[in-house]
């Protein structure tokens, strides 16, 4: 419901899908959800659509039947990571791959991008059109004013003492497990998660309110996944920032853009905190490790920073 009620975002994606469909095209809709993009493709002249998802397949089937698309749409319940389409005729490849499977978080979407290349190569024609065509990431250093990693961790640790005084038990393992989730939970603006089903109509760009964030650098290009390229290349191992204005560097804002025919159709910001905030001056270069520890925790560390 949140996705469907993000009207301007829906319009952007709908226009991009409609423009990509040629009469009679065979379309694979990865992560079909409600089936909306499949219905758009069929209305635009696709000959057949196969929608695949791990969830919601009963909803997609019901909506397809309710809207008169059931004769040209097959909905498959499966995990695309297995690169299998059970029960689907694969004697003919797919002309279009709708790959809006990104969850708008770089910690997860690097693997999602790798999967898009794998699905394209396994199921697509040699000139298969992939939407979005590209996914671009930019990064900016900032001081986040409404949320602080150290404060969250300190408050969590204090809760261990409260729990012990109430129950007479040591809950430290539980507290330690909760600490591992803190930085991930802080990666989104509050407006992105509440309320759970109702969305404002202006959601084609999801940003942190600027009263909550003070930028210390310009946006730096980090990586672009081009789904027309021969193969997947992952994230660079480091984030390099040139400080433009002095201040307290407490983290970075990632900007992810889903791009169709050169135009962003969906832009989302997320946040990764530094393990330790640091004071910086204009002209400083900061190097952060985009390593497996960051992927696991959403916490960035300065290059060669001691543990």
Short mmCIF file of C-alpha atoms in Angstrom, two decimals:
data_model
loop_
_atom_site.label_atom_id
_atom_site.label_comp_id
_atom_site.label_asym_id
_atom_site.label_seq_id
_atom_site.Cartn_x
_atom_site.Cartn_y
_atom_site.Cartn_z
CA UNK A 1 0.00 0.00 0.00
CA UNK A 2 2.82 2.44 0.80
CA UNK A 3 4.38 1.81 -2.61
CA UNK A 4 1.11 2.06 -4.51
CA UNK A 5 0.14 5.26 -2.71
CA UNK A 6 3.47 6.90 -3.60
CA UNK A 7 1.72 8.37 -6.59
CA UNK A 8 4.46 10.43 -8.23
CA UNK A 9 6.95 7.61 -7.86
CA UNK A 10 4.39 5.27 -9.40
CA UNK A 11 3.81 7.65 -12.31
CA UNK A 12 7.56 7.85 -13.02
CA UNK A 13 8.00 4.09 -13.10
CA UNK A 14 4.79 3.59 -15.08
CA UNK A 15 5.97 5.97 -17.80
CA UNK A 16 9.36 4.24 -18.00
CA UNK A 17 7.82 0.77 -18.28
CA UNK A 18 5.28 1.85 -20.89
CA UNK A 19 8.04 3.40 -23.00
CA UNK A 20 10.16 0.23 -22.89
CA UNK A 21 7.48 -2.22 -24.06
CA UNK A 22 7.25 -3.23 -27.70
CA UNK A 23 4.21 -5.04 -29.11
CA UNK A 24 4.32 -8.74 -28.32
CA UNK A 25 7.29 -8.47 -25.93
CA UNK A 26 7.86 -11.22 -23.42
CA UNK A 27 8.41 -9.63 -20.00
CA UNK A 28 9.85 -10.94 -16.73
CA UNK A 29 8.69 -8.91 -13.73
CA UNK A 30 11.13 -9.62 -10.90
CA UNK A 31 9.65 -9.00 -7.46
CA UNK A 32 6.21 -8.41 -8.91
CA UNK A 33 4.51 -7.61 -5.57
CA UNK A 34 0.96 -6.51 -6.35
CA UNK A 35 1.62 -7.09 -10.07
CA UNK A 36 1.27 -3.40 -10.95
CA UNK A 37 4.23 -3.21 -13.35
CA UNK A 38 3.12 -6.41 -15.06
CA UNK A 39 -0.30 -4.86 -15.64
CA UNK A 40 1.33 -1.70 -17.02
CA UNK A 41 3.44 -3.80 -19.41
CA UNK A 42 0.42 -5.76 -20.61
CA UNK A 43 -1.61 -2.58 -21.12
CA UNK A 44 1.32 -1.20 -23.16
CA UNK A 45 1.20 -4.17 -25.55
CA UNK A 46 3.34 -6.94 -24.02
CA UNK A 47 2.36 -10.35 -25.32
CA UNK A 48 3.14 -12.24 -22.11
CA UNK A 49 4.35 -11.41 -18.62
CA UNK A 50 5.79 -13.72 -16.00
CA UNK A 51 5.73 -12.18 -12.54
CA UNK A 52 7.87 -13.75 -9.83
CA UNK A 53 7.94 -13.09 -6.10
CA UNK A 54 8.61 -14.83 -2.80
CA UNK A 55 5.46 -13.23 -1.34
CA UNK A 56 2.12 -11.71 -2.33
CA UNK A 57 1.54 -14.09 -5.22
CA UNK A 58 -2.07 -14.71 -4.26
CA UNK A 59 -2.70 -10.95 -4.27
CA UNK A 60 -1.04 -10.55 -7.70
CA UNK A 61 -3.06 -13.46 -9.14
CA UNK A 62 -6.31 -12.08 -7.75
CA UNK A 63 -5.61 -8.60 -9.10
CA UNK A 64 -4.61 -10.02 -12.51
CA UNK A 65 -7.89 -11.95 -12.75
CA UNK A 66 -9.91 -9.00 -11.42
CA UNK A 67 -8.46 -6.67 -14.07
CA UNK A 68 -8.67 -9.07 -17.03
CA UNK A 69 -4.97 -9.94 -17.37
CA UNK A 70 -4.95 -13.55 -16.17
CA UNK A 71 -4.82 -15.00 -19.71
CA UNK A 72 -1.50 -13.26 -20.46
CA UNK A 73 0.13 -13.28 -17.03
CA UNK A 74 1.71 -16.11 -15.09
CA UNK A 75 2.60 -15.52 -11.43
CA UNK A 76 5.31 -17.74 -9.95
CA UNK A 77 6.11 -18.10 -6.26
CA UNK A 78 9.88 -18.53 -6.08
CA UNK A 79 13.11 -16.90 -4.94
CA UNK A 80 14.97 -15.37 -7.87
CA UNK A 81 18.25 -15.94 -6.07
CA UNK A 82 17.91 -19.59 -7.09
CA UNK A 83 17.81 -18.50 -10.76
CA UNK A 84 14.91 -20.85 -11.43
CA UNK A 85 11.42 -20.21 -12.84
CA UNK A 86 9.51 -23.37 -11.96
CA UNK A 87 6.76 -24.26 -14.42
CA UNK A 88 7.71 -21.52 -16.90
CA UNK A 89 8.45 -22.27 -20.57
CA UNK A 90 12.04 -21.10 -21.07
CA UNK A 91 12.32 -22.09 -24.74
CA UNK A 92 12.01 -18.38 -25.52
CA UNK A 93 13.98 -15.75 -23.62
CA UNK A 94 12.57 -12.53 -22.16
CA UNK A 95 12.76 -9.27 -24.11
CA UNK A 96 12.30 -7.04 -21.06
CA UNK A 97 13.36 -7.51 -17.44
CA UNK A 98 11.57 -5.34 -14.89
CA UNK A 99 14.07 -5.37 -12.05
CA UNK A 100 12.69 -2.99 -9.46
CA UNK A 101 13.91 -5.29 -6.70
CA UNK A 102 16.06 -2.67 -4.98
CA UNK A 103 15.15 -1.87 -1.39
CA UNK A 104 16.96 1.50 -1.49
CA UNK A 105 19.68 0.61 0.97
CA UNK A 106 23.25 0.12 -0.28
CA UNK A 107 23.90 -2.56 2.36
CA UNK A 108 21.36 -4.81 0.63
CA UNK A 109 21.20 -3.49 -2.90
CA UNK A 110 24.76 -4.36 -3.88
CA UNK A 111 23.72 -8.03 -3.84
CA UNK A 112 20.41 -7.12 -5.51
CA UNK A 113 22.37 -5.49 -8.35
CA UNK A 114 24.49 -8.61 -8.75
CA UNK A 115 21.28 -10.64 -8.97
CA UNK A 116 19.90 -8.39 -11.73
CA UNK A 117 22.92 -9.16 -13.91
CA UNK A 118 22.57 -12.89 -13.21
CA UNK A 119 18.84 -12.93 -14.03
CA UNK A 120 19.43 -10.91 -17.20
CA UNK A 121 22.14 -13.30 -18.40
CA UNK A 122 20.15 -16.45 -17.57
CA UNK A 123 16.69 -15.50 -18.79
CA UNK A 124 17.07 -12.48 -21.09
CA UNK A 125 17.63 -12.19 -24.82
CA UNK A 126 20.97 -10.86 -26.03
CA UNK A 127 19.43 -7.38 -26.32
CA UNK A 128 17.18 -7.64 -23.26
CA UNK A 129 16.00 -4.27 -21.94
CA UNK A 130 16.47 -3.94 -18.18
CA UNK A 131 14.55 -1.40 -16.10
CA UNK A 132 15.94 0.49 -14.34
CA UNK A 133 18.79 0.80 -16.86
CA UNK A 134 21.21 2.02 -14.23
CA UNK A 135 21.52 2.46 -10.47
CA UNK A 136 23.77 5.29 -9.33
CA UNK A 137 25.17 5.87 -5.85
CA UNK A 138 26.58 9.14 -4.58
CA UNK A 139 27.88 9.86 -1.08
CA UNK A 140 28.28 12.99 1.05
CA UNK A 141 29.88 13.46 4.46
CA UNK A 142 27.64 15.03 7.08
CA UNK A 143 26.85 15.65 10.71
CA UNK A 144 23.48 14.17 11.56
CA UNK A 145 21.85 16.30 14.22
CA UNK A 146 18.75 14.28 15.13
CA UNK A 147 20.46 10.93 15.85
CA UNK A 148 23.79 9.85 17.28
CA UNK A 149 25.33 6.37 17.32
CA UNK A 150 27.22 6.79 20.59
CA UNK A 151 24.10 8.03 22.39
CA UNK A 152 22.08 5.06 21.16
CA UNK A 153 24.76 2.57 22.20
CA UNK A 154 25.24 4.24 25.58
CA UNK A 155 21.51 4.16 26.31
CA UNK A 156 21.35 0.52 25.29
CA UNK A 157 24.20 -0.39 27.63
CA UNK A 158 22.46 1.41 30.48
CA UNK A 159 19.40 -0.77 29.85
CA UNK A 160 21.45 -3.85 30.80
CA UNK A 161 21.71 -2.51 34.35
CA UNK A 162 18.01 -1.71 34.44
CA UNK A 163 17.09 -5.23 33.32
CA UNK A 164 19.44 -6.77 35.88
CA UNK A 165 17.96 -4.72 38.73
CA UNK A 166 14.40 -5.68 37.74
CA UNK A 167 14.84 -9.39 36.93
CA UNK A 168 18.05 -10.32 38.70
CA UNK A 169 19.45 -11.73 35.44
CA UNK A 170 22.32 -10.71 33.17
CA UNK A 171 20.87 -9.72 29.77
CA UNK A 172 24.18 -8.57 28.28
CA UNK A 173 24.07 -11.03 25.31
CA UNK A 174 20.64 -9.62 24.37
CA UNK A 175 21.90 -6.06 24.73
CA UNK A 176 24.94 -6.87 22.58
CA UNK A 177 22.67 -8.35 19.90
CA UNK A 178 20.50 -5.22 19.97
CA UNK A 179 23.59 -3.06 19.53
CA UNK A 180 24.25 -4.76 16.20
CA UNK A 181 20.93 -3.44 14.86
CA UNK A 182 21.18 0.15 16.04
CA UNK A 183 23.05 1.59 13.07
CA UNK A 184 20.80 -0.18 10.57
CA UNK A 185 17.69 1.16 12.30
CA UNK A 186 19.08 4.68 12.00
CA UNK A 187 19.65 4.48 8.25
CA UNK A 188 16.27 5.95 7.28
CA UNK A 189 14.42 9.21 7.88
CA UNK A 190 11.53 8.71 10.28
CA UNK A 191 9.13 9.69 7.48
CA UNK A 192 10.15 6.55 5.59
CA UNK A 193 8.82 4.12 8.19
CA UNK A 194 5.79 5.74 9.83
CA UNK A 195 2.95 5.18 9.31
CA UNK A 196 3.41 1.72 7.87
CA UNK A 197 0.76 1.67 5.16
CA UNK A 198 -0.05 5.30 4.42
CA UNK A 199 2.32 7.17 2.12
CA UNK A 200 2.42 10.81 1.10
CA UNK A 201 2.01 11.26 -2.62
CA UNK A 202 5.39 12.98 -2.98
CA UNK A 203 7.70 10.00 -2.59
CA UNK A 204 9.75 10.00 -5.80
CA UNK A 205 12.50 11.53 -3.67
CA UNK A 206 13.00 10.46 -0.05
CA UNK A 207 15.44 12.75 1.78
CA UNK A 208 16.53 13.49 5.29
CA UNK A 209 15.09 16.84 6.41
CA UNK A 210 17.93 19.33 6.11
CA UNK A 211 17.26 20.67 9.60
CA UNK A 212 18.40 17.20 10.76
CA UNK A 213 21.54 17.03 8.60
CA UNK A 214 24.47 19.39 8.04
CA UNK A 215 26.42 18.51 4.91
CA UNK A 216 30.20 18.89 5.11
CA UNK A 217 31.03 17.78 1.54
CA UNK A 218 29.53 17.89 -1.90
CA UNK A 219 28.00 14.69 -3.26
CA UNK A 220 30.75 12.43 -4.59
CA UNK A 221 30.09 9.78 -7.23
CA UNK A 222 30.64 6.37 -5.64
CA UNK A 223 29.53 3.75 -8.18
CA UNK A 224 27.02 3.20 -10.99
CA UNK A 225 25.59 -0.19 -11.91
CA UNK A 226 24.90 -0.15 -15.66
CA UNK A 227 22.63 -3.06 -16.55
CA UNK A 228 23.69 -2.75 -20.16
CA UNK A 229 27.29 -3.52 -19.20
CA UNK A 230 28.73 -7.01 -19.74
CA UNK A 231 29.21 -7.92 -16.08
CA UNK A 232 28.70 -6.89 -12.47
CA UNK A 233 31.34 -4.88 -10.62
CA UNK A 234 30.76 -4.35 -6.91
CA UNK A 235 31.26 -1.38 -4.63
CA UNK A 236 34.69 0.22 -4.38
CA UNK A 237 36.49 -0.82 -1.16
CA UNK A 238 36.70 2.73 0.18
CA UNK A 239 34.74 5.96 0.38
CA UNK A 240 36.86 9.06 -0.27
CA UNK A 241 35.56 12.43 0.83
CA UNK A 242 37.00 15.93 0.42
CA UNK A 243 35.77 18.15 3.25
CA UNK A 244 34.31 21.43 1.97
CA UNK A 245 33.32 23.08 5.25
CA UNK A 246 34.58 22.49 8.81
CA UNK A 247 32.55 20.64 11.39
CA UNK A 248 31.86 17.33 13.09
CA UNK A 249 31.78 14.42 10.68
CA UNK A 250 29.44 11.82 12.17
CA UNK A 251 28.49 9.84 9.07
CA UNK A 252 27.62 9.83 5.39
CA UNK A 253 24.43 10.11 3.39
CA UNK A 254 24.09 7.74 0.46
CA UNK A 255 21.94 8.87 -2.46
CA UNK A 256 20.62 6.04 -4.62
CA UNK A 257 19.04 6.88 -7.98
CA UNK A 258 17.14 4.36 -10.10
CA UNK A 259 17.60 5.65 -13.65
CA UNK A 260 15.53 4.93 -16.76
CA UNK A 261 16.60 6.46 -20.10
CA UNK A 262 18.89 8.91 -18.35
CA UNK A 263 16.28 10.21 -15.89
CA UNK A 264 16.07 9.34 -12.19
CA UNK A 265 12.67 7.83 -11.48
CA UNK A 266 13.28 7.09 -7.82
CA UNK A 267 15.77 8.76 -5.47
CA UNK A 268 16.38 7.68 -1.89
CA UNK A 269 18.76 8.73 0.86
CA UNK A 270 20.12 6.48 3.59
CA UNK A 271 22.63 7.08 6.38
CA UNK A 272 25.70 5.25 7.66
CA UNK A 273 27.32 6.52 10.88
CA UNK A 274 31.04 6.64 11.58
CA UNK A 275 32.19 4.41 14.40
CA UNK A 276 33.69 7.53 15.97
CA UNK A 277 32.68 11.04 14.96
CA UNK A 278 35.62 13.31 14.15
CA UNK A 279 36.34 17.00 13.81
CA UNK A 280 37.33 17.96 10.26
CA UNK A 281 38.60 21.08 8.51
CA UNK A 282 38.02 22.36 4.99
CA UNK A 283 40.36 20.61 2.58
CA UNK A 284 40.76 17.46 4.67
CA UNK A 285 40.55 14.13 2.84
CA UNK A 286 38.74 11.39 4.71
CA UNK A 287 38.98 7.74 3.67
CA UNK A 288 36.41 5.28 5.02
CA UNK A 289 36.41 1.50 4.64
CA UNK A 290 33.38 0.15 2.72
CA UNK A 291 34.19 -3.37 3.87
CA UNK A 292 32.38 -6.45 5.15
CA UNK A 293 32.11 -4.97 8.64
CA UNK A 294 30.22 -1.99 7.20
CA UNK A 295 27.98 -4.34 5.20
CA UNK A 296 27.16 -6.28 8.40
CA UNK A 297 26.61 -3.33 10.73
CA UNK A 298 26.12 -0.15 8.64
CA UNK A 299 29.00 1.42 10.63
CA UNK A 300 31.88 3.02 8.70
CA UNK A 301 35.41 3.25 10.09
CA UNK A 302 38.22 5.55 9.06
CA UNK A 303 40.82 3.75 6.96
CA UNK A 304 43.19 1.84 9.26
CA UNK A 305 41.31 3.11 12.32
CA UNK A 306 42.15 0.86 15.31
CA UNK A 307 39.38 -1.42 16.54
#
